[in-house]
Tab-separated table of C-alpha atoms in Angstrom:
chain	number	residue	atom	x	y	z
A	1	UNK	CA	19.151	-37.103	-47.781
A	2	UNK	CA	15.268	-36.139	-48.136
A	3	UNK	CA	14.780	-37.509	-44.720
A	4	UNK	CA	17.451	-35.418	-43.044
A	5	UNK	CA	16.178	-32.565	-45.013
A	6	UNK	CA	12.295	-32.882	-43.935
A	7	UNK	CA	13.774	-33.264	-40.047
A	8	UNK	CA	15.581	-29.660	-40.633
A	9	UNK	CA	12.359	-28.011	-41.947
A	10	UNK	CA	10.314	-29.512	-38.954
A	11	UNK	CA	12.695	-28.335	-36.589
A	12	UNK	CA	12.726	-24.927	-38.076
A	13	UNK	CA	8.932	-24.741	-37.830
A	14	UNK	CA	8.748	-25.857	-34.167
A	15	UNK	CA	11.261	-23.341	-33.887
A	16	UNK	CA	9.298	-20.416	-35.128
A	17	UNK	CA	6.347	-21.652	-33.479
A	18	UNK	CA	7.944	-21.170	-30.227
A	19	UNK	CA	9.540	-17.971	-31.179
A	20	UNK	CA	6.326	-16.413	-32.144
A	21	UNK	CA	3.702	-17.645	-29.355
A	22	UNK	CA	6.091	-18.240	-26.920
A	23	UNK	CA	4.228	-15.541	-24.295
A	24	UNK	CA	6.704	-14.617	-21.298
A	25	UNK	CA	10.134	-14.049	-20.717
A	26	UNK	CA	10.995	-14.399	-24.456
A	27	UNK	CA	13.634	-11.300	-24.852
A	28	UNK	CA	16.030	-9.685	-22.654
A	29	UNK	CA	13.763	-8.364	-20.072
A	30	UNK	CA	11.599	-8.830	-17.346
A	31	UNK	CA	8.676	-6.568	-18.485
A	32	UNK	CA	6.549	-5.337	-15.659
A	33	UNK	CA	2.842	-3.185	-16.089
A	34	UNK	CA	2.314	-0.850	-13.693
A	35	UNK	CA	-1.553	0.327	-13.992
A	36	UNK	CA	-1.926	3.680	-11.384
A	37	UNK	CA	-3.655	6.610	-10.984
A	38	UNK	CA	-1.087	9.499	-12.517
A	39	UNK	CA	-3.591	12.344	-12.837
A	40	UNK	CA	-4.993	14.595	-9.647
A	41	UNK	CA	-4.345	14.162	-6.203
A	42	UNK	CA	-3.739	10.293	-5.945
A	43	UNK	CA	-0.145	11.469	-7.356
A	44	UNK	CA	0.857	12.367	-4.089
A	45	UNK	CA	1.168	9.041	-3.168
A	46	UNK	CA	1.545	7.174	-6.343
A	47	UNK	CA	4.189	9.005	-8.228
A	48	UNK	CA	6.563	7.777	-4.864
A	49	UNK	CA	5.538	4.312	-5.867
A	50	UNK	CA	6.810	4.793	-9.251
A	51	UNK	CA	9.875	6.224	-8.024
A	52	UNK	CA	10.450	4.002	-5.275
A	53	UNK	CA	10.452	0.828	-7.655
A	54	UNK	CA	12.525	2.823	-10.513
A	55	UNK	CA	15.173	3.584	-7.667
A	56	UNK	CA	15.221	-0.323	-6.798
A	57	UNK	CA	15.492	-0.751	-10.800
A	58	UNK	CA	18.504	0.935	-11.552
A	59	UNK	CA	20.160	-0.749	-8.659
A	60	UNK	CA	19.249	-3.946	-9.864
A	61	UNK	CA	19.879	-3.437	-13.307
A	62	UNK	CA	23.669	-1.579	-12.730
A	63	UNK	CA	24.547	-4.542	-10.887
A	64	UNK	CA	23.710	-7.063	-14.103
A	65	UNK	CA	19.994	-7.304	-13.216
A	66	UNK	CA	17.947	-10.377	-12.667
A	67	UNK	CA	19.506	-14.043	-14.552
A	68	UNK	CA	20.862	-11.866	-16.827
A	69	UNK	CA	17.920	-9.791	-17.783
A	70	UNK	CA	17.263	-6.470	-17.423
A	71	UNK	CA	14.185	-5.269	-15.022
A	72	UNK	CA	12.053	-3.060	-17.556
A	73	UNK	CA	8.449	-1.223	-16.736
A	74	UNK	CA	5.452	0.207	-18.747
A	75	UNK	CA	3.299	2.654	-17.451
A	76	UNK	CA	-0.658	3.233	-18.002
A	77	UNK	CA	-2.765	6.099	-15.953
A	78	UNK	CA	-5.858	4.440	-14.878
A	79	UNK	CA	-7.226	7.922	-13.910
A	80	UNK	CA	-8.889	6.679	-10.784
A	81	UNK	CA	-11.401	4.606	-12.747
A	82	UNK	CA	-11.892	1.276	-12.452
A	83	UNK	CA	-12.840	0.511	-15.861
A	84	UNK	CA	-10.010	2.572	-17.584
A	85	UNK	CA	-7.846	0.244	-15.081
A	86	UNK	CA	-8.707	-2.971	-16.335
A	87	UNK	CA	-8.524	-2.372	-19.671
A	88	UNK	CA	-4.945	-1.128	-19.167
A	89	UNK	CA	-4.004	-3.841	-17.142
A	90	UNK	CA	-5.310	-6.509	-20.684
A	91	UNK	CA	-3.960	-3.607	-22.977
A	92	UNK	CA	-0.149	-4.093	-21.098
A	93	UNK	CA	-0.378	-7.756	-20.944
A	94	UNK	CA	-1.883	-8.571	-24.881
A	95	UNK	CA	0.256	-5.791	-26.539
A	96	UNK	CA	3.000	-4.947	-24.006
A	97	UNK	CA	3.225	-8.686	-23.363
A	98	UNK	CA	4.624	-7.789	-19.722
A	99	UNK	CA	5.289	-10.746	-16.925
A	100	UNK	CA	4.544	-8.783	-14.426
A	101	UNK	CA	1.492	-6.414	-12.975
A	102	UNK	CA	1.649	-3.951	-10.618
A	103	UNK	CA	-0.587	-1.593	-8.956
A	104	UNK	CA	-2.467	0.063	-7.725
A	105	UNK	CA	-4.108	3.153	-5.421
A	106	UNK	CA	-7.542	2.327	-6.487
A	107	UNK	CA	-9.000	-0.642	-4.771
A	108	UNK	CA	-12.041	-1.355	-7.463
A	109	UNK	CA	-9.338	-0.814	-9.924
A	110	UNK	CA	-6.788	-3.717	-8.124
A	111	UNK	CA	-9.766	-5.833	-7.563
A	112	UNK	CA	-10.411	-5.631	-11.212
A	113	UNK	CA	-7.238	-6.357	-12.229
A	114	UNK	CA	-6.798	-9.182	-9.400
A	115	UNK	CA	-9.617	-10.956	-11.135
A	116	UNK	CA	-7.927	-10.966	-14.438
A	117	UNK	CA	-4.267	-11.776	-13.028
A	118	UNK	CA	-6.054	-14.683	-11.553
A	119	UNK	CA	-7.636	-15.643	-14.648
A	120	UNK	CA	-4.184	-14.998	-17.396
A	121	UNK	CA	-2.088	-16.673	-14.145
A	122	UNK	CA	0.352	-13.533	-14.210
A	123	UNK	CA	1.689	-12.166	-10.622
A	124	UNK	CA	-0.005	-9.226	-9.275
A	125	UNK	CA	1.472	-7.019	-6.642
A	126	UNK	CA	-0.971	-4.426	-5.198
A	127	UNK	CA	0.991	-1.371	-3.725
A	128	UNK	CA	-1.442	1.081	-2.081
A	129	UNK	CA	-5.372	-0.483	-2.422
A	130	UNK	CA	-6.505	-0.592	1.214
A	131	UNK	CA	-9.520	-3.248	0.586
A	132	UNK	CA	-9.128	-6.336	2.544
A	133	UNK	CA	-10.942	-8.298	0.087
A	134	UNK	CA	-7.730	-8.211	-1.399
A	135	UNK	CA	-6.471	-10.748	0.273
A	136	UNK	CA	-9.270	-11.521	2.249
A	137	UNK	CA	-12.461	-13.066	0.292
A	138	UNK	CA	-10.837	-12.352	-3.543
A	139	UNK	CA	-7.592	-13.699	-2.413
A	140	UNK	CA	-6.017	-15.734	-4.812
A	141	UNK	CA	-2.521	-17.736	-5.730
A	142	UNK	CA	-1.372	-14.822	-8.044
A	143	UNK	CA	-2.042	-11.506	-6.188
A	144	UNK	CA	0.619	-10.021	-3.600
A	145	UNK	CA	-0.566	-7.292	-0.807
A	146	UNK	CA	2.456	-5.189	-0.523
A	147	UNK	CA	0.801	-2.530	2.228
A	148	UNK	CA	-1.684	-2.490	4.629
A	149	UNK	CA	-5.017	-2.717	4.474
A	150	UNK	CA	-8.245	-1.063	6.459
A	151	UNK	CA	-8.567	-4.105	8.906
A	152	UNK	CA	-4.983	-4.018	9.501
A	153	UNK	CA	-4.368	-0.626	9.897
A	154	UNK	CA	-7.830	-0.558	12.232
A	155	UNK	CA	-5.993	-3.440	14.546
A	156	UNK	CA	-3.015	-1.657	14.571
A	157	UNK	CA	-4.312	1.775	15.925
A	158	UNK	CA	-6.773	-0.041	17.961
A	159	UNK	CA	-3.439	-2.242	19.696
A	160	UNK	CA	-2.026	1.670	20.981
A	161	UNK	CA	-5.227	3.449	21.807
A	162	UNK	CA	-6.526	0.684	23.917
A	163	UNK	CA	-3.919	1.564	26.493
A	164	UNK	CA	-5.055	4.961	26.137
A	165	UNK	CA	-7.044	6.352	29.158
A	166	UNK	CA	-10.347	7.638	26.951
A	167	UNK	CA	-13.519	5.943	27.633
A	168	UNK	CA	-15.966	8.184	25.465
A	169	UNK	CA	-15.670	8.042	21.569
A	170	UNK	CA	-16.738	9.688	18.595
A	171	UNK	CA	-16.792	8.121	14.819
A	172	UNK	CA	-16.984	10.199	12.004
A	173	UNK	CA	-15.511	10.229	8.547
A	174	UNK	CA	-16.132	10.445	5.144
A	175	UNK	CA	-19.192	8.573	3.957
A	176	UNK	CA	-17.865	5.938	1.462
A	177	UNK	CA	-16.660	2.450	1.531
A	178	UNK	CA	-12.922	3.649	2.454
A	179	UNK	CA	-13.848	5.859	5.428
A	180	UNK	CA	-16.493	3.370	6.960
A	181	UNK	CA	-13.881	0.216	6.561
A	182	UNK	CA	-11.459	1.978	8.716
A	183	UNK	CA	-13.652	3.700	11.424
A	184	UNK	CA	-15.284	0.159	11.624
A	185	UNK	CA	-11.968	-1.760	12.148
A	186	UNK	CA	-10.576	0.136	14.575
A	187	UNK	CA	-13.740	0.616	16.549
A	188	UNK	CA	-14.515	-3.361	16.707
A	189	UNK	CA	-10.893	-4.454	17.799
A	190	UNK	CA	-10.895	-1.732	20.303
A	191	UNK	CA	-13.888	-2.792	22.059
A	192	UNK	CA	-12.067	-6.015	21.799
A	193	UNK	CA	-9.055	-5.021	23.266
A	194	UNK	CA	-10.703	-2.643	26.072
A	195	UNK	CA	-14.105	-3.319	26.780
A	196	UNK	CA	-14.961	-0.136	29.112
A	197	UNK	CA	-14.929	2.297	25.707
A	198	UNK	CA	-18.059	3.534	24.926
A	199	UNK	CA	-19.589	5.295	21.687
A	200	UNK	CA	-21.413	8.484	22.518
A	201	UNK	CA	-22.014	9.399	18.934
A	202	UNK	CA	-20.932	9.448	15.065
A	203	UNK	CA	-21.466	11.723	11.997
A	204	UNK	CA	-20.635	11.322	8.482
A	205	UNK	CA	-20.138	13.913	5.899
A	206	UNK	CA	-20.353	13.349	1.799
A	207	UNK	CA	-17.000	12.466	-0.210
A	208	UNK	CA	-15.197	15.373	-0.934
A	209	UNK	CA	-17.134	18.002	2.325
A	210	UNK	CA	-15.604	21.487	2.029
A	211	UNK	CA	-17.184	22.702	5.424
A	212	UNK	CA	-16.437	20.503	8.298
A	213	UNK	CA	-17.458	22.981	10.604
A	214	UNK	CA	-21.106	21.742	11.852
A	215	UNK	CA	-19.826	18.617	12.287
A	216	UNK	CA	-17.179	19.558	14.280
A	217	UNK	CA	-19.802	21.829	16.342
A	218	UNK	CA	-22.072	18.706	16.878
A	219	UNK	CA	-18.570	16.518	18.345
A	220	UNK	CA	-17.339	19.710	20.467
A	221	UNK	CA	-20.689	19.985	21.979
A	222	UNK	CA	-20.726	16.351	22.839
A	223	UNK	CA	-17.773	16.469	24.527
A	224	UNK	CA	-15.948	12.816	23.540
A	225	UNK	CA	-12.524	11.573	25.046
A	226	UNK	CA	-11.481	10.818	21.866
A	227	UNK	CA	-12.347	11.220	18.317
A	228	UNK	CA	-12.077	8.491	15.484
A	229	UNK	CA	-11.875	10.581	11.972
A	230	UNK	CA	-12.178	8.156	9.146
A	231	UNK	CA	-11.122	10.379	6.016
A	232	UNK	CA	-8.880	9.659	3.216
A	233	UNK	CA	-7.640	11.489	0.169
A	234	UNK	CA	-7.839	15.658	0.134
A	235	UNK	CA	-10.273	15.130	3.183
A	236	UNK	CA	-7.299	14.312	5.384
A	237	UNK	CA	-5.470	17.614	5.351
A	238	UNK	CA	-9.173	19.627	4.877
A	239	UNK	CA	-10.496	18.199	8.545
A	240	UNK	CA	-6.699	18.795	9.913
A	241	UNK	CA	-7.330	22.461	8.691
A	242	UNK	CA	-10.672	22.905	10.092
A	243	UNK	CA	-9.791	20.718	13.565
A	244	UNK	CA	-7.140	23.668	13.767
A	245	UNK	CA	-9.018	26.733	13.185
A	246	UNK	CA	-11.903	25.874	15.169
A	247	UNK	CA	-10.257	24.727	18.024
A	248	UNK	CA	-10.937	21.304	17.921
A	249	UNK	CA	-7.255	19.917	18.231
A	250	UNK	CA	-6.161	21.860	21.048
A	251	UNK	CA	-9.395	20.437	23.108
A	252	UNK	CA	-10.102	16.806	22.163
A	253	UNK	CA	-7.506	14.723	20.614
A	254	UNK	CA	-8.306	12.206	17.836
A	255	UNK	CA	-6.868	9.409	15.638
A	256	UNK	CA	-6.917	9.452	11.335
A	257	UNK	CA	-5.017	6.546	9.522
A	258	UNK	CA	-1.828	8.441	7.982
A	259	UNK	CA	-2.292	11.430	9.907
A	260	UNK	CA	1.377	11.084	10.880
A	261	UNK	CA	2.497	10.417	6.931
A	262	UNK	CA	4.592	12.817	5.333
A	263	UNK	CA	1.732	12.806	2.558
A	264	UNK	CA	-0.281	14.643	4.875
A	265	UNK	CA	1.639	16.629	7.063
A	266	UNK	CA	4.329	18.267	3.796
A	267	UNK	CA	1.856	20.339	2.593
A	268	UNK	CA	0.780	21.688	5.257
A	269	UNK	CA	4.239	23.027	6.437
A	270	UNK	CA	4.030	24.154	10.220
A	271	UNK	CA	0.626	25.094	10.199
A	272	UNK	CA	-0.227	21.367	10.848
A	273	UNK	CA	-2.248	20.722	13.990
A	274	UNK	CA	-0.061	19.137	16.754
A	275	UNK	CA	-1.187	16.361	18.782
A	276	UNK	CA	-3.390	14.474	16.285
A	277	UNK	CA	-2.763	10.580	16.543
A	278	UNK	CA	-1.977	8.728	13.426
A	279	UNK	CA	-0.755	5.442	12.072
A	280	UNK	CA	2.144	4.788	9.202
A	281	UNK	CA	3.936	1.925	7.855
A	282	UNK	CA	7.114	4.178	6.521
A	283	UNK	CA	8.613	7.292	8.246
A	284	UNK	CA	11.769	8.775	6.964
A	285	UNK	CA	13.502	9.334	9.855
A	286	UNK	CA	11.986	6.227	11.761
A	287	UNK	CA	13.514	4.304	12.938
A	288	UNK	CA	16.952	6.311	12.922
A	289	UNK	CA	18.722	3.648	11.696
A	290	UNK	CA	21.583	3.648	8.776
A	291	UNK	CA	19.517	1.363	5.957
A	292	UNK	CA	16.637	4.087	6.506
A	293	UNK	CA	18.932	6.937	6.379
A	294	UNK	CA	20.806	5.552	3.281
A	295	UNK	CA	17.454	5.223	1.525
A	296	UNK	CA	15.792	8.252	2.500
A	297	UNK	CA	19.779	9.688	0.913
A	298	UNK	CA	19.518	7.910	-2.382
A	299	UNK	CA	15.541	8.480	-2.573
A	300	UNK	CA	16.562	13.058	-1.857
A	301	UNK	CA	19.456	13.056	-4.050
A	302	UNK	CA	17.539	10.702	-6.832
A	303	UNK	CA	14.151	12.700	-6.903
A	304	UNK	CA	14.840	15.542	-4.779
A	305	UNK	CA	12.493	14.770	-2.199
A	306	UNK	CA	11.528	12.893	1.218
A	307	UNK	CA	10.418	9.471	0.885
A	308	UNK	CA	6.947	8.827	1.611
A	309	UNK	CA	5.520	5.334	2.879
A	310	UNK	CA	4.259	4.570	-0.770
A	311	UNK	CA	8.239	4.750	-1.984
A	312	UNK	CA	9.002	1.668	0.574
A	313	UNK	CA	6.385	-0.147	-1.190
A	314	UNK	CA	7.566	0.658	-4.578
A	315	UNK	CA	11.320	0.141	-3.381
A	316	UNK	CA	10.240	-3.200	-1.725
A	317	UNK	CA	7.847	-4.551	-4.321
A	318	UNK	CA	10.917	-4.494	-7.345
A	319	UNK	CA	13.422	-6.248	-4.500
A	320	UNK	CA	10.513	-9.015	-3.915
A	321	UNK	CA	10.132	-9.612	-7.547
A	322	UNK	CA	13.977	-9.515	-8.054
A	323	UNK	CA	15.046	-11.534	-5.278
A	324	UNK	CA	11.960	-13.998	-5.878
A	325	UNK	CA	13.288	-14.769	-9.301
A	326	UNK	CA	16.818	-15.669	-8.361
A	327	UNK	CA	15.712	-17.986	-5.313
A	328	UNK	CA	13.091	-19.529	-8.227
A	329	UNK	CA	16.681	-20.247	-10.050
A	330	UNK	CA	14.342	-19.501	-13.197
A	331	UNK	CA	12.007	-17.163	-14.947
A	332	UNK	CA	9.151	-18.849	-14.607
A	333	UNK	CA	5.868	-16.654	-12.787
A	334	UNK	CA	4.216	-20.706	-11.353
A	335	UNK	CA	8.388	-20.792	-9.500
A	336	UNK	CA	8.180	-17.311	-8.648
A	337	UNK	CA	5.173	-17.776	-6.599
A	338	UNK	CA	6.581	-20.404	-4.928
A	339	UNK	CA	9.446	-18.699	-4.107
A	340	UNK	CA	8.544	-15.391	-3.046
A	341	UNK	CA	6.574	-17.355	-0.336
A	342	UNK	CA	7.690	-16.656	3.377
A	343	UNK	CA	10.430	-15.183	1.694
A	344	UNK	CA	12.292	-12.624	4.031
A	345	UNK	CA	14.273	-9.514	2.686
A	346	UNK	CA	16.423	-6.296	4.311
A	347	UNK	CA	14.840	-3.514	3.914
A	348	UNK	CA	15.234	-0.099	5.008
A	349	UNK	CA	12.954	-0.441	8.312
A	350	UNK	CA	14.618	-3.845	9.048
A	351	UNK	CA	13.617	-7.340	7.520
A	352	UNK	CA	10.170	-7.788	5.824
A	353	UNK	CA	8.715	-10.821	4.807
A	354	UNK	CA	5.590	-11.986	2.155
A	355	UNK	CA	3.606	-14.409	4.664
A	356	UNK	CA	2.935	-17.610	2.557
A	357	UNK	CA	-0.659	-18.451	3.372
A	358	UNK	CA	-2.180	-15.289	1.886
A	359	UNK	CA	0.769	-13.426	0.184
A	360	UNK	CA	0.444	-10.648	2.810
A	361	UNK	CA	3.773	-8.467	3.055
A	362	UNK	CA	3.906	-8.125	6.903
A	363	UNK	CA	5.077	-4.934	7.866
A	364	UNK	CA	5.129	-3.018	11.320
A	365	UNK	CA	2.613	-0.054	11.912
A	366	UNK	CA	4.100	3.034	13.627
A	367	UNK	CA	1.389	4.369	16.030
A	368	UNK	CA	2.287	8.372	16.709
A	369	UNK	CA	1.375	12.073	17.150
A	370	UNK	CA	2.345	15.166	14.987
A	371	UNK	CA	4.389	17.104	16.687
A	372	UNK	CA	7.205	20.244	15.940
A	373	UNK	CA	10.625	19.287	15.010
A	374	UNK	CA	13.594	21.879	14.125
A	375	UNK	CA	14.618	19.925	11.775
A	376	UNK	CA	11.945	20.402	9.419
A	377	UNK	CA	9.719	22.867	8.151
A	378	UNK	CA	6.513	20.566	8.418
A	379	UNK	CA	5.464	18.203	11.611
A	380	UNK	CA	6.467	14.846	12.166
A	381	UNK	CA	5.512	11.990	13.580
A	382	UNK	CA	6.047	11.474	17.511
A	383	UNK	CA	6.546	9.653	20.379
A	384	UNK	CA	6.343	6.490	17.580
A	385	UNK	CA	5.065	3.171	19.350
A	386	UNK	CA	6.158	0.140	16.729
A	387	UNK	CA	2.984	-2.186	16.473
A	388	UNK	CA	4.562	-5.487	15.004
A	389	UNK	CA	2.446	-7.435	12.547
A	390	UNK	CA	2.360	-9.947	14.612
A	391	UNK	CA	0.005	-8.125	16.543
A	392	UNK	CA	-2.106	-6.934	14.189
A	393	UNK	CA	-2.284	-9.372	11.035
A	394	UNK	CA	-5.174	-11.216	10.983
A	395	UNK	CA	-4.179	-14.976	11.081
A	396	UNK	CA	-3.821	-16.978	8.531
A	397	UNK	CA	-7.392	-19.260	9.323
A	398	UNK	CA	-8.760	-16.053	9.664
A	399	UNK	CA	-8.022	-14.920	5.845
A	400	UNK	CA	-8.619	-18.082	4.453
A	401	UNK	CA	-11.698	-18.202	6.177
A	402	UNK	CA	-12.915	-15.177	4.128
A	403	UNK	CA	-11.727	-16.822	1.167
A	404	UNK	CA	-14.113	-19.631	1.853
A	405	UNK	CA	-17.348	-17.771	1.731
């Protein structure tokens, strides 16, 4: 009797210990912690990530959740500051006890959180940051990249531009890491694909430049065949407005990554310049498929607006988390990572896979040119050329070589 009493006490102690200290999946939910910029201009993209994720989660939970558990999420505003973003990620893990991390549009924050996730062995899904270091030299087992990076965008643009007749190029853009990274990626790959191209000049302006006229005057005087414009954030729209006002867009064609995305064109209405070349990983009207129409209609019904490229990223991140756990057959992060490697899912734009070697989502890129469409009160991307991920993604060998440096 006394021995049985001691066994019972020990059993209760062990159960209590596990209940207190078991760090993950101890409740009836799978908790996702989202760190992103929910203040200022980045919200043009980050709110679509969140709403796309929320749209998918609501559908998943309505069908019973994942392995009997609902997906919940908590958000934190990093205010586009990497130090705040890292602190928010730690707070989500330590206090909120999230099982998975997700975010952000800020590459500095993404790299900081990625390092933290590696240390804590928590899966981290990067949603809209563009640094190639995320899966390149600083990539690891616990990080997944759910959108393109500057190297991939540059290669995709080069694939399309190499088939154009342009020879004399001018390069210009925002003088910061993203601007130089996207310009370098386009140019170095274009040179490889079309040795005839020549760079006749380049110009760089400070981030946030309000007056593009001196730069545009210099470029027009040099008379290049084509311009690679490496702008990001608010400079995307501001440069397009200046290009139209000065007559540049009517005389010399130019390319900007995301020039043809809804996030760049919507706010300009029908005043955006026509004939601007751009690349995007998602257009709500292309491909004109039933799956894409359904996604756009569901997003419009839920949020009263068309989905941007970042909405697809949020939507598919939730889908991969859910289907990854289902494939793993248990709520275990190591099993989730293994299940996600090579997993292929249907999406609004067709089947998408997570590459096993580096955890990069394999997305098609659409190279198009801005044009008016009577169906919309803003410009759209026309003459879209689909660039397959096989044609622009770095090979596994290239990525793994970067990680060894």
